[in-house]
XYZ file of C-alpha atoms in Angstrom:
554
model
C 103.925 39.356 132.751
C 102.391 36.989 130.163
C 104.553 34.216 128.682
C 106.574 35.047 125.582
C 105.495 33.594 122.221
C 106.912 30.160 121.388
C 109.310 30.613 118.471
C 111.135 27.252 118.378
C 110.728 23.639 119.401
C 111.204 23.142 123.147
C 111.705 20.343 125.669
C 110.811 21.271 129.247
C 111.980 19.372 132.318
C 109.653 19.752 135.303
C 106.071 19.667 136.521
C 103.843 20.592 133.584
C 101.429 22.727 135.630
C 103.801 25.624 136.449
C 105.440 25.228 133.038
C 102.073 25.684 131.313
C 101.321 28.728 133.438
C 104.732 30.365 133.181
C 105.859 29.518 129.637
C 102.926 28.728 127.335
C 100.890 31.738 126.107
C 97.108 31.620 125.839
C 95.719 30.453 122.489
C 99.155 29.534 121.125
C 98.871 25.756 120.603
C 97.125 23.990 117.723
C 96.981 20.436 119.077
C 97.376 18.833 122.510
C 97.982 15.118 122.944
C 98.385 13.797 126.466
C 98.819 10.332 127.883
C 98.851 11.044 131.625
C 100.301 8.306 133.834
C 97.627 6.190 135.438
C 97.229 2.492 136.163
C 99.673 1.336 133.509
C 102.288 -0.533 135.561
C 105.071 1.967 135.163
C 106.916 3.708 137.972
C 108.278 7.203 137.974
C 111.019 8.654 140.067
C 109.757 12.202 140.256
C 111.931 13.868 142.848
C 111.914 17.276 141.224
C 112.054 19.864 143.988
C 110.503 23.296 144.137
C 112.752 26.264 144.841
C 111.549 26.211 148.436
C 113.126 22.797 148.792
C 109.798 21.097 149.435
C 108.862 18.071 147.426
C 105.684 18.673 145.452
C 103.061 16.190 146.591
C 102.193 15.365 142.974
C 105.841 14.486 142.325
C 106.738 12.057 145.108
C 109.048 9.127 144.465
C 107.577 6.174 142.539
C 103.965 7.278 142.653
C 103.093 4.254 140.490
C 100.984 6.074 137.938
C 98.753 7.998 140.256
C 98.875 10.960 142.552
C 98.199 10.451 146.231
C 95.763 12.452 148.303
C 97.734 14.821 150.523
C 98.261 18.501 151.275
C 98.929 19.447 147.672
C 95.851 17.637 146.363
C 93.788 19.180 149.153
C 95.102 22.659 148.305
C 94.441 22.170 144.590
C 90.924 20.942 145.354
C 90.281 24.070 147.446
C 91.632 26.288 144.666
C 89.374 24.646 142.078
C 86.289 24.906 144.290
C 86.871 28.557 145.155
C 88.449 29.985 141.982
C 87.525 27.834 138.996
C 84.457 28.633 136.846
C 81.283 27.643 138.651
C 80.609 24.577 136.529
C 84.042 23.138 137.256
C 83.973 23.995 140.957
C 80.555 22.387 141.449
C 81.604 19.316 139.506
C 84.829 18.739 141.438
C 83.004 19.238 144.737
C 80.402 16.667 143.706
C 83.137 14.253 142.688
C 84.737 14.461 146.115
C 81.425 13.810 147.830
C 80.865 10.802 145.599
C 84.405 9.371 145.318
C 85.971 10.464 148.614
C 89.503 11.630 149.402
C 91.484 8.815 147.802
C 93.997 8.267 145.014
C 91.366 8.422 142.266
C 90.129 11.754 143.572
C 93.682 13.088 143.804
C 94.261 12.022 140.213
C 91.092 13.758 139.033
C 91.889 16.948 140.942
C 95.404 17.111 139.507
C 94.132 16.345 136.009
C 91.377 18.960 136.226
C 93.703 21.832 137.069
C 95.988 20.819 134.186
C 93.134 20.419 131.708
C 91.993 23.948 132.569
C 95.441 25.211 131.557
C 95.505 23.076 128.411
C 92.152 24.539 127.382
C 93.604 28.018 127.921
C 96.653 27.460 125.697
C 94.651 25.986 122.786
C 93.797 28.189 119.833
C 90.086 28.482 118.891
C 90.914 26.093 116.023
C 92.709 23.685 118.367
C 91.962 20.121 119.441
C 92.803 17.969 122.453
C 93.234 14.184 122.521
C 93.358 12.656 126.012
C 94.685 9.085 126.047
C 93.550 7.026 129.036
C 92.219 3.622 130.004
C 88.636 2.735 130.936
C 89.459 2.879 134.649
C 89.108 6.664 134.686
C 87.856 7.631 131.209
C 84.249 8.142 132.350
C 85.318 10.606 135.037
C 87.668 12.430 132.684
C 84.965 12.739 130.044
C 82.671 14.553 132.487
C 85.536 16.868 133.477
C 86.286 17.615 129.816
C 82.583 18.305 129.173
C 82.710 20.866 131.965
C 85.909 22.561 130.753
C 85.501 22.388 126.960
C 81.707 22.316 126.781
C 79.690 19.233 125.889
C 79.059 20.608 122.396
C 82.805 20.460 121.703
C 83.012 16.750 122.428
C 83.857 14.985 119.181
C 84.643 11.323 119.795
C 85.437 8.616 122.286
C 88.002 6.734 120.219
C 88.615 3.082 121.057
C 92.136 1.947 120.229
C 92.731 -1.792 120.337
C 96.137 -1.677 121.978
C 96.802 -5.401 122.188
C 95.642 -8.753 120.915
C 93.500 -11.075 123.002
C 95.247 -12.400 126.096
C 94.391 -14.394 129.192
C 94.242 -11.740 131.916
C 90.577 -12.426 132.633
C 91.331 -13.315 136.240
C 93.565 -11.085 138.328
C 93.566 -11.962 142.005
C 89.980 -12.537 143.053
C 88.545 -10.420 140.221
C 87.239 -12.099 137.090
C 86.674 -9.940 134.012
C 86.712 -10.090 130.243
C 90.019 -9.521 128.483
C 91.055 -5.867 128.564
C 92.512 -5.003 125.179
C 91.687 -1.352 124.483
C 92.492 2.192 125.497
C 90.245 5.240 125.256
C 91.213 8.482 123.491
C 88.840 11.355 124.271
C 88.732 13.893 121.440
C 87.569 17.470 122.147
C 87.926 20.760 120.291
C 88.205 24.298 121.584
C 85.312 25.420 119.358
C 83.431 24.586 116.172
C 86.278 26.198 114.192
C 88.607 23.246 114.702
C 91.199 22.167 112.175
C 89.951 18.980 110.539
C 91.645 16.878 107.876
C 89.797 13.792 106.688
C 91.756 10.570 107.161
C 90.909 7.543 105.037
C 91.625 3.918 105.875
C 92.461 1.560 102.986
C 89.823 -1.042 102.154
C 90.657 -4.566 103.237
C 90.533 -7.487 100.811
C 87.235 -8.824 102.155
C 85.550 -5.452 101.643
C 86.947 -5.150 98.114
C 85.801 -8.635 97.139
C 82.330 -7.969 98.494
C 81.648 -4.469 97.180
C 83.985 -4.056 94.167
C 83.185 -7.346 92.461
C 82.951 -6.011 88.903
C 85.912 -5.561 86.544
C 86.376 -3.708 83.270
C 88.201 -5.376 80.424
C 91.363 -3.586 81.539
C 91.046 -5.126 85.011
C 89.866 -2.009 86.855
C 87.555 -2.934 89.716
C 84.327 -1.026 90.221
C 81.039 -1.047 92.089
C 77.602 0.120 90.941
C 75.926 2.808 93.042
C 72.417 4.220 93.162
C 71.849 7.473 91.232
C 68.196 8.042 92.021
C 67.493 11.247 93.915
C 66.484 10.572 97.545
C 63.631 12.767 98.689
C 62.427 13.346 95.150
C 61.177 16.836 94.290
C 61.215 17.925 97.925
C 65.004 17.767 97.823
C 65.259 19.564 94.481
C 66.057 16.456 92.434
C 65.119 16.622 88.723
C 62.655 14.145 87.186
C 63.042 12.899 83.619
C 63.245 9.751 81.526
C 66.647 8.192 80.920
C 67.304 4.894 79.146
C 63.563 4.210 79.280
C 63.286 4.729 83.051
C 61.580 7.726 84.642
C 62.813 8.650 88.113
C 63.983 11.519 90.250
C 67.756 11.570 89.659
C 70.811 12.831 91.500
C 72.171 14.507 88.348
C 70.775 16.985 85.843
C 70.001 15.557 82.399
C 73.073 17.277 80.974
C 75.407 15.756 83.585
C 73.719 12.368 83.290
C 74.315 12.290 79.540
C 77.935 13.380 80.000
C 78.553 10.544 82.483
C 76.845 8.091 80.137
C 79.093 9.195 77.274
C 82.126 8.532 79.504
C 80.891 5.020 80.226
C 80.169 5.877 83.840
C 76.423 5.120 83.688
C 75.403 1.542 82.940
C 72.114 -0.327 82.609
C 72.593 -3.967 83.575
C 69.447 -5.116 81.730
C 66.801 -3.419 79.553
C 64.296 -1.609 81.741
C 66.473 -1.802 84.861
C 67.338 1.356 86.753
C 70.685 2.769 85.500
C 73.520 2.894 87.989
C 76.850 4.674 88.246
C 80.276 3.034 88.035
C 82.608 3.923 90.914
C 86.159 2.699 90.398
C 88.168 1.348 93.317
C 91.341 3.142 92.240
C 89.516 6.490 92.432
C 88.198 5.995 95.955
C 90.225 7.366 98.889
C 89.178 4.602 101.288
C 86.895 4.427 104.301
C 86.634 7.688 106.291
C 88.224 7.310 109.728
C 85.822 5.919 112.324
C 86.045 5.907 116.135
C 87.214 2.273 116.394
C 90.932 1.967 115.623
C 91.949 -1.658 115.312
C 94.384 -1.252 112.425
C 97.303 0.251 114.388
C 99.090 -2.519 116.173
C 100.981 -2.334 119.474
C 104.758 -2.231 119.437
C 105.964 -5.818 119.525
C 109.073 -7.008 121.292
C 111.140 -7.025 118.096
C 109.664 -3.912 116.469
C 112.213 -1.510 115.008
C 110.701 1.470 116.806
C 110.599 -0.211 120.226
C 112.818 1.688 122.675
C 112.117 -0.303 125.833
C 109.799 2.303 127.379
C 106.938 0.384 129.058
C 104.004 2.427 127.718
C 105.483 3.541 124.406
C 102.799 4.233 121.799
C 103.221 3.436 118.090
C 104.377 6.316 115.898
C 101.479 5.561 113.529
C 98.956 6.280 116.309
C 100.366 9.760 116.905
C 100.747 10.432 113.201
C 97.056 9.730 112.671
C 96.070 12.177 115.406
C 98.483 14.859 114.222
C 97.449 14.532 110.574
C 93.740 14.620 111.447
C 93.813 17.754 113.608
C 96.753 19.933 112.550
C 98.609 21.238 109.505
C 102.319 21.631 108.720
C 103.805 24.454 110.795
C 101.237 24.065 113.613
C 102.332 23.622 117.240
C 101.790 20.229 118.907
C 102.033 20.056 122.713
C 102.550 16.880 124.765
C 102.585 17.740 128.504
C 103.348 14.132 129.587
C 105.826 13.378 126.853
C 107.187 10.058 128.167
C 109.590 8.661 125.592
C 108.787 11.361 123.029
C 106.637 9.592 120.440
C 104.335 12.593 119.962
C 107.166 15.060 119.398
C 108.966 12.623 117.082
C 105.793 12.220 115.013
C 105.319 16.003 114.986
C 108.894 16.524 113.809
C 108.447 13.961 111.039
C 105.235 15.632 109.841
C 106.742 19.151 109.770
C 104.894 20.415 112.830
C 106.435 22.470 115.593
C 106.357 20.885 119.045
C 106.576 21.338 122.811
C 107.352 18.396 125.090
C 107.195 18.385 128.900
C 108.284 15.629 131.283
C 109.155 15.428 134.943
C 112.159 13.091 134.826
C 115.626 13.631 133.465
C 115.501 10.052 132.192
C 112.627 10.958 129.846
C 114.348 14.120 128.630
C 117.490 12.096 127.937
C 115.424 9.620 125.924
C 113.847 12.500 123.963
C 117.240 13.902 123.051
C 118.614 10.512 122.009
C 115.532 9.789 119.888
C 115.646 13.162 118.122
C 119.325 12.632 117.395
C 118.856 9.094 116.084
C 115.779 9.812 113.962
C 116.446 13.332 112.666
C 120.056 14.163 113.624
C 118.807 17.051 115.784
C 120.996 18.591 118.482
C 119.783 20.403 121.633
C 120.607 24.095 121.618
C 121.122 24.133 117.878
C 117.876 22.626 116.566
C 115.635 22.931 119.619
C 115.707 24.344 123.130
C 115.858 22.475 126.451
C 114.559 24.349 129.499
C 114.863 23.133 133.085
C 118.099 21.169 132.874
C 121.277 22.501 134.496
C 123.200 24.726 132.115
C 126.155 25.654 134.318
C 128.063 24.449 137.358
C 125.929 26.375 139.844
C 122.653 24.913 138.587
C 124.240 21.449 138.544
C 125.254 21.902 142.169
C 121.715 23.002 143.009
C 120.240 19.885 141.396
C 122.708 17.684 143.270
C 121.771 19.404 146.524
C 118.047 19.081 145.869
C 118.111 15.454 144.833
C 121.165 13.368 144.079
C 119.252 10.738 142.109
C 117.817 13.234 139.644
C 121.342 14.643 139.408
C 122.608 11.130 138.699
C 120.078 10.598 135.904
C 120.916 13.966 134.381
C 124.680 13.341 134.575
C 124.277 9.928 132.952
C 122.349 11.560 130.100
C 125.376 13.750 129.352
C 127.303 10.641 128.269
C 124.229 8.786 126.914
C 124.501 6.090 129.575
C 121.564 3.872 130.492
C 120.704 4.238 134.206
C 121.069 1.114 136.296
C 119.133 0.470 139.500
C 117.348 3.811 139.392
C 113.837 2.617 140.119
C 113.801 0.680 143.351
C 116.849 0.241 145.538
C 118.631 3.489 144.751
C 115.653 5.701 145.501
C 115.807 4.412 149.066
C 119.483 5.180 149.344
C 120.558 1.587 148.670
C 122.806 0.310 145.954
C 121.027 -3.034 145.835
C 122.327 -5.423 143.197
C 123.992 -2.799 141.008
C 127.287 -3.153 142.945
C 128.013 0.550 142.832
C 127.365 0.893 139.091
C 125.106 3.817 138.198
C 124.926 3.420 134.428
C 126.039 1.423 131.409
C 127.170 2.299 127.900
C 127.033 -0.518 125.380
C 129.224 -0.481 122.283
C 130.386 -2.888 119.610
C 134.098 -3.266 118.969
C 134.410 -6.841 117.805
C 134.600 -8.266 114.268
C 131.824 -10.752 115.207
C 129.569 -8.039 116.655
C 129.923 -9.058 120.297
C 128.801 -6.143 122.542
C 131.153 -4.543 125.031
C 130.309 -2.517 128.112
C 131.529 0.653 129.784
C 130.305 1.061 133.360
C 129.628 4.533 134.736
C 129.755 5.903 138.262
C 128.430 9.358 139.217
C 129.546 11.287 142.294
C 127.985 14.544 143.425
C 129.907 14.938 146.689
C 133.431 14.577 147.996
C 135.647 12.373 145.839
C 138.923 10.582 146.598
C 141.386 8.141 145.070
C 139.607 5.231 146.734
C 136.603 5.896 144.476
C 138.757 5.274 141.423
C 140.196 2.070 142.910
C 136.621 0.900 143.580
C 135.714 1.639 139.965
C 138.730 -0.325 138.725
C 137.565 -3.243 140.850
C 134.011 -2.972 139.440
C 135.390 -2.974 135.879
C 137.341 -6.141 136.631
C 134.427 -7.860 138.406
C 132.014 -7.048 135.573
C 134.531 -7.890 132.855
C 133.838 -4.451 131.402
C 136.012 -2.712 128.839
C 135.933 0.729 130.458
C 135.115 2.573 133.627
C 133.735 6.118 133.404
C 133.824 8.291 136.514
C 131.655 11.446 136.451
C 132.289 13.923 139.233
C 130.832 17.264 140.232
C 134.051 18.113 142.084
C 137.498 18.383 140.537
C 139.515 15.143 140.795
C 142.610 15.057 142.970
C 146.039 14.291 141.561
C 145.898 10.930 143.388
C 142.652 10.110 141.521
C 144.203 10.984 138.176
C 147.235 8.822 138.988
C 145.025 5.898 140.025
C 143.058 6.157 136.761
C 146.280 6.214 134.736
C 147.526 3.082 136.489
C 144.602 1.106 135.002
C 146.224 1.310 131.557
C 144.465 1.218 128.221
C 141.858 -0.640 126.200
C 143.029 -1.565 122.687
C 140.387 -1.629 119.924
C 140.712 -4.640 117.614
C 138.676 -2.869 114.934
C 140.092 0.634 115.035
C 143.605 -0.348 116.105
C 143.575 2.472 118.653
C 144.035 2.579 122.403
C 141.702 4.298 124.854
C 142.162 5.081 128.585
C 140.539 2.226 130.484
C 139.442 4.513 133.333
C 138.226 7.971 132.316
C 137.410 10.811 134.693
C 134.988 13.451 133.439
C 133.947 16.496 135.414
C 130.543 18.145 135.079
C 132.129 21.452 133.904
C 133.987 19.537 131.180
C 130.823 17.746 130.063
C 128.902 21.017 129.981
C 131.671 22.423 127.798
C 131.266 19.637 125.255
C 133.699 16.987 126.469
C 132.675 13.355 126.079
C 133.615 9.776 126.685
C 136.501 8.451 124.588
C 135.144 5.136 123.277
C 135.342 3.197 120.010
C 133.031 4.782 117.493
C 130.392 2.023 117.427
C 128.808 3.092 120.723
C 125.109 2.204 120.840
C 124.113 4.919 123.305
C 121.869 4.761 126.349
C 118.707 3.552 124.701
C 117.776 1.281 121.855
C 118.410 3.370 118.768
C 115.333 4.788 117.099
C 115.293 4.189 113.329
C 115.826 7.170 111.081
C 112.777 8.374 109.202
C 112.375 9.056 105.540
C 111.065 12.317 104.209
C 107.398 12.046 105.116
C 105.197 10.657 102.371
C 102.054 10.946 104.478
C 101.984 7.194 105.117
C 101.422 6.599 108.793
C 104.194 4.848 110.680
C 106.653 4.813 107.782
C 110.231 4.307 109.000
C 113.517 4.174 107.163
C 114.213 0.497 107.829
């Protein structure tokens, strides 16, 4: 049965390949932007399990931005060689002979099968922008030529992602500074949606080319109005202001422009020229070198702490150039959600897919902060547990993904989720799974609530341990999230911890709070002072879009 039409905005949790195949109809998407993880110094915990209980090879723990060659890559390679269109199968076979069975080849195999699906879901008017770095861009370009057709290649966009820096020697390798990313731009056909984007002139350009001023101060330049190609191009020939030439305009139009003061002759006998006013020019048409969108600095308002977060302005430019309001934008590696946030701001519909509950939690927090959108009400989330049984299944499949998901229910920032905990060790987190920061101090001093998550058997000793952690960390609260119902002894132990008194709100709050997964799924939440800052750095709210790229309500 083919997938149902997409009727609302959706976040998907899971591997994007089966999601594309099972949920996204053919020729239903207007624009695809993807920034697949590769060689960018970020680690993923991707312990999503298939229903069979096997861990997908492309989703192993901390794959450090690449997929490893293994049974799943080998199987996908075989499927591409035997079932893909002949051009793709021959290409991928040649790649393996040339590259070998290594991590790069696994990455290319896994990208190829996904790019085939992304081509399928694009409308004939659709476009795809693949964001990558020069390590693999040349391979990916050949793959895209094979899937989309070389005639549908549009641009290799160079985005200067950082300023100059001294990384020219790494280990024993000496190279020039690496400061740019590549964005490969392809269309499904020659019918693509295309909106011209103009870049404002800089001051140097204005001073050089718009050096004339009218008495009212309007800047202008003088441009050639002779007809290139002469009679062969259909240009009329006549005398005007004592000069005979082939002209761009008919005599009637030339005289009308002259009457308006738009045609000037600098000196008697000189060739007349046309005034072009700066304030009537849209700017420079967008080129394939983008050095005017700056990376997100450490103190930038939009910075959320995600290691490879892209500027909103970068995604806005892409979305504005290749889609219209109401179109569907798909990001199959949605990361921290910049593409879907930009799509929401620009009145596009959107689909986001990511393979970690941490990313989905960040998406939801960002959509709430920027647009006051709520899951279920304003958009759909597919793949997360929706009831106790599915929560139990997630806990059984992988307790760390369960932990991340449970923390997202109270907007807690995960602690120690990348290294020690994935190996079954608590490391330096001292039994703390997450943190909630809040401000409840007249001087703005931050306070902390520490969170523990339990997916198995619970007992009163767990609460006593949490009380001890709260004391050791000098935290204001302890939050205990449990899949199982707490015992009466646990409830009594929590009550014995007493209360936290808010100096601002003049209210008291239970110092130790026990929340069950069923209660959280039913809408219950943590009882904290109202100035909670949430799990992630708060994204700034946006104004009603004015079309200016990157505009935030600051």
